[in-house]
XYZ file of N, CA, C and O in Angstrom:
752
model
N 89.503 142.559 -161.687
C 90.402 141.754 -162.383
C 91.670 141.206 -161.644
O 92.100 142.105 -160.717
N 91.878 140.103 -161.504
C 93.083 139.584 -160.687
C 94.108 138.810 -161.458
O 93.816 137.927 -162.324
N 95.322 139.316 -161.337
C 96.507 138.709 -162.062
C 97.591 138.304 -161.127
O 97.937 139.142 -160.164
N 98.165 137.191 -161.301
C 99.282 136.825 -160.487
C 100.517 136.251 -161.492
O 100.211 135.840 -162.496
N 101.681 136.490 -161.080
C 102.768 135.817 -161.645
C 103.767 135.405 -160.689
O 104.025 136.190 -159.768
N 104.627 134.314 -161.088
C 105.527 133.861 -160.305
C 106.732 134.668 -160.680
O 106.956 134.704 -162.010
N 107.481 135.306 -159.733
C 108.608 135.932 -160.106
C 109.828 135.512 -159.306
O 110.020 135.940 -158.228
N 110.664 134.632 -159.590
C 111.867 134.148 -158.872
C 111.376 133.679 -157.511
O 111.974 134.120 -156.460
N 110.309 132.941 -157.439
C 109.852 132.415 -155.889
C 108.996 133.314 -155.407
O 108.550 132.949 -154.309
N 108.721 134.510 -155.714
C 107.915 135.491 -155.066
C 106.633 135.732 -155.869
O 106.440 135.573 -157.086
N 105.578 136.033 -155.272
C 104.214 135.993 -155.751
C 104.019 137.520 -155.859
O 104.033 138.226 -155.000
N 103.454 137.936 -157.163
C 103.296 139.452 -157.300
C 101.698 139.663 -157.597
O 101.356 138.864 -158.419
N 100.953 140.246 -156.974
C 99.624 140.564 -157.065
C 99.195 141.773 -157.756
O 99.940 142.788 -157.001
N 98.445 141.858 -158.584
C 98.118 143.070 -159.154
C 97.290 143.951 -158.156
O 96.795 143.585 -157.309
N 97.437 145.213 -158.454
C 96.922 146.217 -157.443
C 95.557 146.788 -157.816
O 94.887 147.543 -157.144
N 94.976 146.158 -159.096
C 93.478 146.475 -159.189
C 92.360 145.396 -158.719
O 91.377 145.521 -158.952
N 92.811 144.756 -157.390
C 91.869 144.072 -156.652
C 92.115 144.598 -155.099
O 93.166 145.055 -154.891
N 90.998 144.276 -154.433
C 91.156 144.721 -153.003
C 92.058 143.830 -152.159
O 92.229 142.769 -152.587
N 92.573 143.921 -151.154
C 93.466 143.107 -150.374
C 92.536 141.858 -150.071
O 92.968 140.797 -150.123
N 91.282 142.005 -149.820
C 90.394 140.941 -149.301
C 90.152 140.019 -150.685
O 90.224 138.731 -150.384
N 90.078 140.522 -151.770
C 89.917 139.729 -153.049
C 91.342 138.943 -153.207
O 91.303 137.795 -153.704
N 92.381 139.604 -152.967
C 93.588 138.944 -153.304
C 93.879 137.856 -152.319
O 94.335 136.764 -152.759
N 93.668 137.999 -150.986
C 93.936 136.980 -150.113
C 92.935 135.770 -150.367
O 93.132 134.651 -150.346
N 91.554 136.291 -150.782
C 90.750 135.239 -151.149
C 91.346 134.428 -152.367
O 91.172 133.038 -152.163
N 91.726 135.038 -153.125
C 92.186 134.202 -154.331
C 93.371 133.119 -153.950
O 93.632 132.195 -154.523
N 94.082 133.924 -153.056
C 95.414 132.881 -152.782
C 94.897 131.711 -151.909
O 95.538 130.675 -152.018
N 93.897 131.927 -150.967
C 93.442 130.971 -150.178
C 92.681 130.018 -151.094
O 92.887 128.742 -151.036
N 92.062 130.362 -152.007
C 91.341 129.361 -153.162
C 92.516 128.753 -153.772
O 92.345 127.410 -154.001
N 93.546 129.040 -154.213
C 94.467 128.437 -154.944
C 95.263 127.428 -153.839
O 95.439 126.354 -154.300
N 95.399 127.915 -152.816
C 96.017 127.000 -151.730
C 95.079 125.870 -151.534
O 95.647 124.714 -151.281
N 93.944 126.102 -151.252
C 92.867 124.885 -151.240
C 92.833 123.981 -152.204
O 92.568 122.902 -152.161
N 92.947 124.598 -153.558
C 92.912 123.615 -154.631
C 94.076 122.743 -154.708
O 93.901 121.570 -154.924
N 95.244 123.279 -154.210
C 96.409 122.365 -154.232
C 96.232 121.420 -153.171
O 96.713 120.350 -153.246
N 95.850 121.753 -151.990
C 95.498 120.955 -150.779
C 94.583 119.796 -151.226
O 94.815 118.691 -150.974
N 93.484 120.100 -151.921
C 92.476 119.127 -152.372
C 93.109 118.171 -153.154
O 92.880 116.861 -153.037
N 94.096 118.589 -154.169
C 94.812 117.634 -155.014
C 95.666 116.804 -154.217
O 95.671 115.474 -154.412
N 96.352 117.151 -153.212
C 97.164 116.378 -152.425
C 96.318 115.393 -151.536
O 96.596 114.301 -151.357
N 95.357 115.891 -151.100
C 94.266 114.962 -150.409
C 93.934 113.816 -151.263
O 93.867 112.733 -150.742
N 93.362 114.055 -152.351
C 93.005 113.028 -153.305
C 94.083 111.899 -153.404
O 93.804 110.900 -153.353
N 95.423 112.517 -153.662
C 96.417 111.367 -153.653
C 96.682 110.660 -152.450
O 96.759 109.529 -152.538
N 96.421 111.327 -151.358
C 96.686 110.647 -150.014
C 95.441 109.429 -149.907
O 95.801 108.334 -149.332
N 94.162 109.948 -150.235
C 93.238 109.088 -149.926
C 93.465 107.919 -150.961
O 92.990 106.711 -150.544
N 93.755 108.129 -152.118
C 93.917 106.969 -153.210
C 95.106 105.917 -152.805
O 95.067 104.894 -153.194
N 95.945 106.400 -151.810
C 97.170 105.763 -151.320
C 96.664 104.848 -150.313
O 97.468 103.805 -149.780
N 95.518 104.969 -149.623
C 95.043 104.045 -148.676
C 94.314 102.967 -149.043
O 93.796 103.065 -150.017
N 94.168 101.995 -148.067
C 93.187 100.901 -148.467
C 91.718 101.381 -148.562
O 91.396 102.340 -148.018
N 90.950 100.576 -149.236
C 89.557 100.873 -149.511
C 88.724 101.400 -148.133
O 87.987 102.119 -147.992
N 89.032 100.547 -147.206
C 88.358 100.482 -145.931
C 88.564 102.145 -145.378
O 87.579 102.756 -144.635
N 89.636 102.734 -145.720
C 89.939 104.218 -145.347
C 88.922 105.014 -145.822
O 88.270 105.881 -145.250
N 88.596 104.873 -147.113
C 87.513 105.724 -147.817
C 86.224 105.587 -147.166
O 85.400 106.555 -147.052
N 85.820 104.410 -146.843
C 84.622 104.065 -146.256
C 84.379 104.789 -144.965
O 83.368 105.456 -144.782
N 85.431 104.775 -144.179
C 85.371 105.286 -142.798
C 85.407 106.981 -142.944
O 84.847 107.687 -142.205
N 86.275 107.407 -143.824
C 86.384 108.791 -144.149
C 85.065 109.266 -144.555
O 84.647 110.392 -144.197
N 84.239 108.754 -145.532
C 82.880 109.132 -145.885
C 81.961 109.271 -144.681
O 81.177 110.289 -144.560
N 82.062 108.402 -143.780
C 81.155 108.579 -142.561
C 81.724 109.603 -141.601
O 80.754 110.350 -140.995
N 82.979 109.886 -141.407
C 83.491 110.924 -140.600
C 83.065 112.317 -141.354
O 82.583 113.359 -140.613
N 83.128 112.399 -142.570
C 82.728 113.673 -143.431
C 81.234 113.859 -143.210
O 80.820 114.909 -142.796
N 80.472 112.840 -143.244
C 78.974 113.129 -143.253
C 78.770 113.568 -141.766
O 77.861 114.374 -141.463
N 79.265 112.883 -140.670
C 79.238 113.339 -139.411
C 79.573 114.643 -139.077
O 78.812 115.489 -138.555
N 80.699 115.262 -139.679
C 81.203 116.595 -139.541
C 80.232 117.628 -140.369
O 80.135 118.761 -139.857
N 79.520 117.051 -141.273
C 78.560 117.885 -142.041
C 77.181 117.973 -141.108
O 76.369 118.555 -141.613
N 77.065 117.268 -140.058
C 75.738 117.280 -139.224
C 75.029 115.943 -139.591
O 73.923 116.123 -138.710
N 75.309 115.078 -140.194
C 74.568 113.835 -140.375
C 74.639 113.019 -139.243
O 75.863 112.840 -138.773
N 73.721 112.537 -138.781
C 73.754 111.422 -137.644
C 73.815 111.998 -136.311
O 73.069 111.394 -135.444
N 74.194 113.172 -136.098
C 74.131 113.812 -134.755
C 74.967 113.272 -133.619
O 75.689 114.025 -133.017
N 75.088 111.866 -133.608
C 76.111 111.342 -132.457
C 76.795 110.195 -133.141
O 76.306 109.650 -134.202
N 78.147 109.999 -132.960
C 78.845 108.894 -133.493
C 78.196 107.576 -133.316
O 78.320 106.839 -134.364
N 77.375 107.269 -132.350
C 76.826 106.023 -132.176
C 75.998 105.741 -133.328
O 75.585 104.444 -133.315
N 75.429 106.618 -134.049
C 74.307 106.422 -134.959
C 75.110 106.216 -136.545
O 74.283 106.299 -137.463
N 76.291 106.425 -136.431
C 77.234 106.121 -137.898
C 77.636 104.717 -137.708
O 78.252 104.550 -136.613
N 77.195 103.903 -138.656
C 77.720 102.580 -138.597
C 78.419 102.121 -139.798
O 78.018 102.154 -140.826
N 79.735 101.764 -139.543
C 80.703 101.127 -140.592
C 80.214 99.640 -140.962
O 80.346 98.986 -140.061
N 79.627 99.426 -142.142
C 79.176 98.046 -142.523
C 80.109 97.466 -143.517
O 79.915 96.228 -143.933
N 81.125 98.282 -144.094
C 81.911 97.782 -145.184
C 82.591 96.464 -144.840
O 83.520 96.409 -144.040
N 82.455 95.429 -145.651
C 83.378 94.267 -145.532
C 82.902 93.350 -146.661
O 81.758 93.668 -147.402
N 83.385 92.256 -146.911
C 82.733 91.265 -147.932
C 81.522 90.809 -147.501
O 81.303 90.634 -146.253
N 80.510 90.963 -148.363
C 79.148 90.240 -147.997
C 78.402 91.526 -147.330
O 77.321 91.377 -146.679
N 78.670 93.008 -147.676
C 78.191 94.008 -147.012
C 76.888 94.335 -147.562
O 76.346 95.396 -147.415
N 76.535 93.543 -148.523
C 75.107 93.826 -149.401
C 75.142 95.151 -150.067
O 74.039 95.684 -150.322
N 76.332 95.575 -150.352
C 76.469 96.771 -151.086
C 76.572 98.187 -150.418
O 76.397 99.291 -151.113
N 76.439 98.088 -149.254
C 76.451 99.398 -148.302
C 77.660 99.332 -147.524
O 77.942 98.453 -146.711
N 78.545 100.499 -147.492
C 79.592 100.536 -146.714
C 79.297 101.279 -145.252
O 80.102 101.176 -144.352
N 78.198 101.887 -145.291
C 77.894 102.421 -144.055
C 76.307 102.890 -143.953
O 75.736 102.876 -144.950
N 75.932 103.113 -142.691
C 74.570 103.471 -142.551
C 74.607 104.808 -141.399
O 75.318 104.747 -140.592
N 73.840 105.712 -141.912
C 73.610 106.937 -140.940
C 72.231 106.774 -140.445
O 71.266 106.957 -141.336
N 72.088 106.772 -139.230
C 70.766 106.805 -138.568
C 70.597 108.076 -137.955
O 71.316 108.610 -137.140
N 69.810 108.974 -138.695
C 69.477 110.272 -138.410
C 68.739 110.502 -137.107
O 68.573 111.618 -136.466
N 68.059 109.584 -136.635
C 67.310 109.745 -135.275
C 67.635 108.435 -134.426
O 68.097 107.460 -134.827
N 67.289 108.607 -133.215
C 67.729 107.585 -132.156
C 66.914 106.289 -132.452
O 67.555 105.234 -132.093
N 65.739 106.324 -133.199
C 65.096 104.933 -133.420
C 65.766 104.357 -134.648
O 65.249 103.350 -135.120
N 66.359 105.055 -135.401
C 66.903 104.480 -136.842
C 65.822 104.513 -138.036
O 65.780 103.730 -138.828
N 64.672 105.514 -137.734
C 63.568 105.394 -138.658
C 64.035 106.249 -139.927
O 63.642 106.017 -141.034
N 64.964 107.062 -139.857
C 65.519 107.876 -140.828
C 66.894 107.457 -141.372
O 67.759 107.928 -140.471
N 66.931 106.498 -142.130
C 68.283 105.960 -142.600
C 68.803 106.476 -143.824
O 68.039 106.516 -144.864
N 70.178 106.600 -143.899
C 70.848 106.958 -145.245
C 71.900 106.089 -145.276
O 72.594 105.597 -144.406
N 71.887 105.372 -146.497
C 72.862 104.421 -146.893
C 74.033 105.012 -147.603
O 73.864 105.949 -148.304
N 75.169 104.534 -147.337
C 76.543 105.099 -147.641
C 77.275 104.126 -148.497
O 77.448 102.776 -148.111
N 77.862 104.487 -149.724
C 78.657 103.515 -150.514
C 79.880 104.466 -151.015
O 79.606 105.468 -151.322
N 81.142 103.683 -150.571
C 82.306 104.328 -150.915
C 83.118 103.582 -151.922
O 83.590 102.463 -151.564
N 83.563 104.142 -153.042
C 84.247 103.342 -153.973
C 85.467 104.049 -154.362
O 85.583 105.304 -154.769
N 86.874 103.533 -153.985
C 88.045 104.038 -154.366
C 88.444 103.815 -155.738
O 88.794 102.679 -156.152
N 88.193 104.522 -156.584
C 88.450 104.535 -158.112
C 89.578 105.532 -158.375
O 89.833 106.574 -158.010
N 90.404 105.143 -159.457
C 91.303 106.030 -159.989
C 90.435 107.277 -160.573
O 89.581 107.106 -161.253
N 91.071 108.438 -160.512
C 90.398 109.597 -161.125
C 89.871 109.607 -162.508
O 88.908 110.049 -162.963
N 90.697 108.635 -163.278
C 90.359 108.486 -164.791
C 89.290 107.356 -164.903
O 88.882 107.208 -166.049
N 88.968 106.586 -163.899
C 88.033 105.589 -164.064
C 86.550 105.965 -163.428
O 86.503 106.043 -162.434
N 85.677 106.197 -164.316
C 84.364 106.759 -163.832
C 83.510 105.602 -163.308
O 83.648 104.275 -163.738
N 82.618 106.015 -162.362
C 81.703 105.154 -161.820
C 80.397 105.159 -162.931
O 80.067 106.210 -163.337
N 80.038 103.992 -163.403
C 79.026 103.995 -164.398
C 77.726 103.513 -163.724
O 77.588 103.085 -162.547
N 76.673 103.549 -164.526
C 75.303 103.360 -164.241
C 75.057 101.958 -163.400
O 74.367 101.853 -162.545
N 75.690 100.956 -163.916
C 75.618 99.613 -163.039
C 75.888 99.692 -161.649
O 75.084 99.044 -160.913
N 76.909 100.324 -161.274
C 77.345 100.560 -159.855
C 76.169 101.223 -159.108
O 75.911 100.824 -158.033
N 75.608 102.232 -159.782
C 74.519 102.930 -159.034
C 73.400 102.170 -158.947
O 72.496 101.999 -158.030
N 73.089 101.201 -159.912
C 71.777 100.381 -159.973
C 72.129 99.496 -158.882
O 71.059 99.216 -158.042
N 73.165 99.032 -158.733
C 73.612 98.141 -157.444
C 73.428 98.674 -156.112
O 72.793 98.165 -155.223
N 73.598 99.983 -156.016
C 73.577 100.840 -154.842
C 72.081 101.045 -154.636
O 71.683 100.768 -153.406
N 71.266 101.283 -155.642
C 70.060 101.424 -155.482
C 69.112 100.068 -154.833
O 68.353 100.240 -153.923
N 69.714 98.956 -155.467
C 69.180 97.671 -154.934
C 69.657 97.471 -153.478
O 68.829 97.080 -152.622
N 70.640 97.863 -153.093
C 71.244 97.699 -151.541
C 70.421 98.562 -150.781
O 70.106 98.357 -149.633
N 70.230 99.885 -151.236
C 69.301 100.854 -150.365
C 67.906 100.300 -150.288
O 67.304 100.289 -149.169
N 67.280 99.589 -151.236
C 66.060 98.883 -151.094
C 66.056 97.875 -150.057
O 65.301 97.579 -149.253
N 67.052 97.018 -150.155
C 67.332 96.050 -149.142
C 67.381 96.404 -147.733
O 66.971 95.881 -146.891
N 68.016 97.665 -147.540
C 68.066 98.324 -146.260
C 66.832 98.914 -145.927
O 66.896 99.605 -144.812
N 65.884 99.110 -146.530
C 64.634 99.880 -146.483
C 64.791 101.215 -146.351
O 64.309 101.746 -145.385
N 65.578 101.764 -147.073
C 65.677 103.286 -147.114
C 65.603 103.632 -148.627
O 65.679 103.005 -149.579
N 65.294 105.102 -148.848
C 65.223 105.663 -149.965
C 66.081 106.698 -150.175
O 65.873 107.607 -151.105
N 67.003 106.859 -149.214
C 68.143 107.927 -149.437
C 69.623 107.295 -149.387
O 69.862 106.411 -148.567
N 70.453 107.915 -150.228
C 71.717 107.384 -150.099
C 72.726 108.407 -150.737
O 72.473 109.297 -151.326
N 74.173 108.142 -150.018
C 75.313 109.007 -150.685
C 76.278 107.913 -151.336
O 76.752 107.143 -150.493
N 76.716 108.307 -152.555
C 77.639 107.385 -153.084
C 78.876 108.315 -153.213
O 78.868 109.210 -153.975
N 80.002 107.845 -152.750
C 81.168 108.699 -152.630
C 82.337 107.902 -153.389
O 82.517 106.684 -153.281
N 82.965 108.736 -154.291
C 84.043 107.945 -155.166
C 85.338 108.981 -155.142
O 85.023 110.212 -155.226
N 86.386 108.308 -155.241
C 87.476 109.373 -155.724
C 87.563 109.515 -156.996
O 88.335 110.466 -157.401
N 86.882 108.921 -157.835
C 87.061 109.098 -159.160
C 86.059 110.027 -159.646
O 85.846 111.207 -158.910
N 85.048 109.630 -160.731
C 84.086 110.559 -161.313
C 83.037 109.836 -161.733
O 82.980 108.456 -161.636
N 81.937 110.412 -161.955
C 80.699 109.853 -162.297
C 80.399 109.881 -163.881
O 80.623 111.138 -164.290
N 79.939 108.803 -164.836
C 79.594 109.073 -166.062
C 78.242 109.990 -166.149
O 77.519 109.785 -165.148
N 78.166 110.545 -167.234
C 76.918 111.123 -167.334
C 75.605 110.253 -167.287
O 74.671 110.589 -166.707
N 75.738 108.878 -167.757
C 74.849 108.010 -167.729
C 74.656 107.679 -166.125
O 73.322 107.499 -165.818
N 75.414 107.661 -165.366
C 75.220 107.277 -163.896
C 74.498 108.493 -163.222
O 73.687 108.330 -162.476
N 74.928 109.708 -163.666
C 74.330 110.953 -163.081
C 72.702 111.101 -163.540
O 71.975 111.357 -162.625
N 72.471 110.702 -164.703
C 71.209 110.495 -165.197
C 70.389 109.559 -164.468
O 69.143 109.872 -164.196
N 70.929 108.510 -164.260
C 70.195 107.391 -163.517
C 69.855 107.946 -161.973
O 68.793 107.850 -161.683
N 70.868 108.502 -161.521
C 70.662 108.964 -160.174
C 69.561 109.963 -160.040
O 68.850 109.978 -158.932
N 69.322 110.767 -161.054
C 68.314 111.803 -161.088
C 67.105 111.083 -161.373
O 65.921 111.871 -161.059
N 66.944 110.086 -161.965
C 65.737 109.452 -162.658
C 65.229 108.486 -161.621
O 63.811 108.181 -161.702
N 65.773 107.952 -160.501
C 65.015 107.081 -159.615
C 64.358 107.724 -158.659
O 64.436 109.185 -158.320
N 63.291 107.151 -157.943
C 62.425 107.794 -157.003
C 63.055 107.708 -155.760
O 62.448 107.727 -154.527
N 64.508 107.702 -155.528
C 65.226 107.752 -154.208
C 65.898 109.205 -154.319
O 66.421 109.646 -155.291
N 66.392 109.563 -153.095
C 67.243 110.560 -153.119
C 68.722 110.230 -152.987
O 68.931 109.566 -152.103
N 69.428 110.590 -153.997
C 70.843 109.954 -154.239
C 71.594 111.333 -154.372
O 71.288 111.986 -155.109
N 72.714 111.266 -153.518
C 73.745 112.121 -153.642
C 74.935 111.648 -154.155
O 75.492 110.588 -153.583
N 75.522 112.137 -155.304
C 76.693 111.482 -155.755
C 77.856 112.634 -155.421
O 77.811 113.748 -155.729
N 78.976 112.155 -154.798
C 80.070 112.821 -154.483
C 81.270 112.342 -155.287
O 81.675 111.175 -154.839
N 81.847 113.224 -156.147
C 83.078 112.548 -156.850
C 84.317 113.193 -156.127
O 84.433 113.807 -155.025
N 85.476 112.773 -156.585
C 86.786 113.040 -155.915
C 86.847 114.466 -155.707
O 87.414 114.959 -154.812
N 86.493 115.350 -156.699
C 86.750 116.645 -156.643
C 86.002 117.290 -155.316
O 86.331 118.204 -154.690
N 84.658 116.767 -155.495
C 83.699 117.322 -154.567
C 84.120 116.765 -153.038
O 83.970 117.515 -151.842
N 84.540 115.586 -152.935
C 85.050 114.840 -151.829
C 86.201 115.760 -151.116
O 86.057 115.998 -149.988
N 86.986 116.047 -151.886
C 88.372 116.876 -151.259
C 88.008 118.290 -151.021
O 88.353 118.888 -149.939
N 87.064 118.873 -151.714
C 86.472 120.155 -151.492
C 85.718 120.081 -150.086
O 85.937 121.108 -149.349
N 84.889 119.004 -149.870
C 84.185 119.016 -148.658
C 85.047 118.664 -147.405
O 85.003 119.104 -146.375
N 86.230 117.900 -147.759
C 87.108 117.699 -146.612
C 87.762 118.871 -146.183
O 87.974 119.332 -144.969
N 88.116 119.720 -147.292
C 88.769 120.996 -146.711
C 87.829 121.959 -146.080
O 88.185 122.444 -144.921
N 86.641 121.996 -146.494
C 85.570 122.867 -145.892
C 85.325 122.230 -144.418
O 85.094 123.282 -143.464
N 85.218 121.106 -144.213
C 84.893 120.512 -142.914
C 85.851 120.120 -142.071
O 85.763 119.377 -141.104
N 87.116 120.443 -142.489
C 88.312 120.163 -141.687
C 88.419 118.455 -141.375
O 88.905 118.326 -140.419
N 88.374 117.702 -142.342
C 88.512 116.446 -142.380
C 89.882 116.094 -142.932
O 89.950 116.280 -144.254
N 90.845 115.467 -142.277
C 92.180 115.332 -142.809
C 93.127 116.529 -142.978
O 94.134 116.436 -143.516
N 92.462 117.689 -142.696
C 93.404 118.880 -142.734
C 93.282 119.634 -141.451
O 92.361 119.497 -140.749
N 94.119 120.543 -141.179
C 94.005 121.433 -140.113
C 94.211 122.920 -140.399
O 95.190 123.000 -141.250
N 93.850 123.714 -139.471
C 94.216 125.231 -139.838
C 95.556 125.420 -139.434
O 95.931 125.191 -138.322
N 96.303 125.910 -140.381
C 97.641 126.160 -139.943
C 97.876 127.715 -139.582
O 98.787 128.286 -138.714
N 97.296 128.671 -140.246
C 97.326 130.057 -140.046
C 96.064 130.629 -140.074
O 95.207 130.289 -141.026
N 95.832 131.854 -139.361
C 94.678 132.646 -139.568
C 95.088 134.056 -139.562
O 96.012 134.589 -138.844
N 94.416 134.695 -140.704
C 94.859 136.061 -140.791
C 93.704 137.171 -140.432
O 92.595 136.523 -140.722
N 93.992 138.304 -139.801
C 92.956 139.152 -139.830
C 93.212 140.311 -140.685
O 94.226 140.942 -140.907
N 92.105 140.720 -141.461
C 92.043 141.664 -142.310
C 91.230 143.026 -141.758
O 90.006 142.795 -141.675
N 91.996 143.894 -141.382
C 91.174 145.113 -140.694
C 90.709 146.139 -141.663
O 91.414 146.690 -142.612
N 89.593 146.799 -141.373
C 89.107 147.904 -142.125
C 88.820 149.057 -141.079
O 88.594 148.765 -140.017
N 88.434 150.367 -141.401
C 88.077 151.321 -140.656
C 86.721 150.990 -140.191
O 85.962 150.813 -140.923
N 86.335 151.335 -139.140
C 85.113 151.157 -138.524
C 84.496 152.552 -138.552
O 84.555 153.433 -137.772
N 83.652 152.621 -139.661
C 82.992 153.774 -140.068
C 82.020 154.419 -138.788
O 82.006 155.442 -138.831
N 81.413 153.550 -138.116
C 80.604 153.987 -136.992
C 81.327 154.845 -136.044
O 81.035 155.816 -135.497
N 82.577 154.404 -135.704
C 83.453 155.084 -134.721
C 83.656 156.594 -135.253
O 83.897 157.295 -134.363
N 83.323 157.005 -136.423
C 83.689 158.299 -136.920
C 82.606 158.967 -137.226
O 82.739 160.126 -137.741
N 81.429 158.660 -136.861
C 80.267 159.280 -137.059
C 79.523 160.053 -135.993
O 78.782 160.743 -136.141
N 80.208 160.138 -134.827
C 79.877 160.944 -133.790
C 80.187 162.314 -133.748
O 81.132 162.929 -134.239
């Protein structure tokens, strides 16, 4: 059990958790606050920022392998794709990317995903990643699961969680070492 209370600006952590659990909980809380701040910052940027951010995130996650195989295509008349990730040097393994900057209360609905699927077909690929700062309706999620394509939907909460995990738009400020007794040293 983990309990925290704010007491005149200081944090009190209960003693019925290990130091590792207490630090882990504090890091989780800090990352959640950081993710909320990140979402506000992304929403304040022009739409092209989210398009390139999505590609940078996919690259950090290991998609594409080299920067030269990530292509930002977002502009008017982009046929519904904001980016392409070529997984191999010949471009045979292609992932289409769509990024929509929506207010967190404004959900992406099924018609937007239907348009994305059409754009993927036009690009001759059956895999795509749809990123939004908002959220997806249940109907949109059901549609994504029902099509014969591999679609990954990343909403605002997942986007910022991944940004924190893969150090996109954030940097490590401090690192702590938590030491324990090395039992092997005392077995001789």
